[in-house]
Amino acid sequence: MALSLFVGPAHAIDIKKVVSPGGIEAWLVEDHKVPVLAVEWAFEGAGANDPAGKEGLANLAAHALDEGAGPYDSQAFQTRLQDSAVSLSFNAGRDAFSGSLRTLTEHRDEAFDLARLAMTEPRFDADAVERMRAGTLAGLKREQGDPNYVARRLFYSTAYPDHPYGGEVRGSLDSLPRIAPDDLRAFVKSQFGRDRLVVTAAGDIAPDDLGRALDRLFGGLPAAASVTALPEVTPKGLGDTLLAPRPTAQTVILMGQPGVKRADPDWYAATVMNYVLGGSGFGSRLMEEVREKRGLSYGVYSYLVPMDRTALVIAGGSTVNAKAGQALEIMRAEWARMAADGVSDQELADAKTYLTGSFPLQLGSTPSIAKTLLQVRRDRLGIDYLDQRDRFINAVTADDVRRVAKRLLDPARLLTVLVGRPDGVTPTRTIEDIR
């Protein structure tokens, strides 16, 4: 079901706005060459704030929703999905609870019915919930020995200590056992409201048919959700260097500071800046200085993290313990160099060429188009965004990048986390227990 449907530039894609008889809106990229349909949706804000002591509730619900619904127990529900080659999944994120449906055209009625049942009549049978809980607990226990996981947990819990962004979406070893099936049922009833719903689709369906399908899928949901909006938050711990000692041969480094949200006018300049700094793999400055010139790491990178209520710019990598101080010093120096000098004309041109030329590759299949459209809708970028994106990127100047780099990048304000036994680093705090 991931067959290529579209080739060529992004502006070749025709996006239609569809409104169902019941008033539910979706964006559709219609294509009948391949008998495949993909539907993506999100309940904005749903699951972003799990109850205290029951962290991981939304994530557990996401895993258990397709483990039985309506008259079908887990085995019967999964059998119906498999017999019709229907892919149905749910995901709990920091800012939304999302759903994803893939189906062949001939089975789309069955797919719609199963997705509807999962959202409106989930069973949450005790045995199915326990199976999903056990899998999540096993994953959390396993990852506690992964230094990359430890670094992420320490970074986010330090940056957002009193905010849901600082928690683990999957919950904790303490909180997961406290979640009961009734908690999952209450979550679905309160969080899945049509007022929070964003929908996109791509593939083999006409607009009128999609309109009817929208009511079939979502018409039975409550008109409004009981969602508490998260507060805006600024990262804390800026300027701190935290060490989580671990008996490992290498040290994992993760560092970051406030970034730009997706709606920020400086987003495109920041995207170009990040591409040059550490977002372009072997062509980036961080890789050139840390790996290519000095052989200190197999990989070092940077990326932007835009969230609804905050934003980060982050860099990371790993190196042998004996070289950790040197690697960190070079990474911070590149942070400062970008802030002071910006990018060269050649770096700017290369970044624009890649960022505009590679984007259509993200639109090469039915599911990827539906998923991209969902993100465009959630970011409020407008239905003509795919036509306009190249223009936004190409409008970035070297002065724009320099200005934004000065705004964002300050080595003295980096929150830095190291996991391992690093030499040449003096931490401001040492953290032993990370949950």
Coordinates of C-alpha atoms in Angstrom, one line a residue, residues 13 26 54 57 91 151 155 259 272 340 386 396 423-424:
I13 CA -0.2 18.0 -6.4
A26 CA -10.6 17.2 5.3
K54 CA -1.0 7.9 35.5
L57 CA -2.3 6.9 29.8
N91 CA -0.1 7.3 18.3
A151 CA 20.4 11.4 27.7
F155 CA 17.6 16.5 28.9
G259 CA 14.6 27.3 19.1
V272 CA 18.8 26.6 6.4
A340 CA 29.2 34.9 14.8
L386 CA 3.2 22.9 -1.1
V396 CA 16.3 33.2 2.7
D423 CA 37.2 12.9 30.4
G424 CA 37.9 16.6 30.2

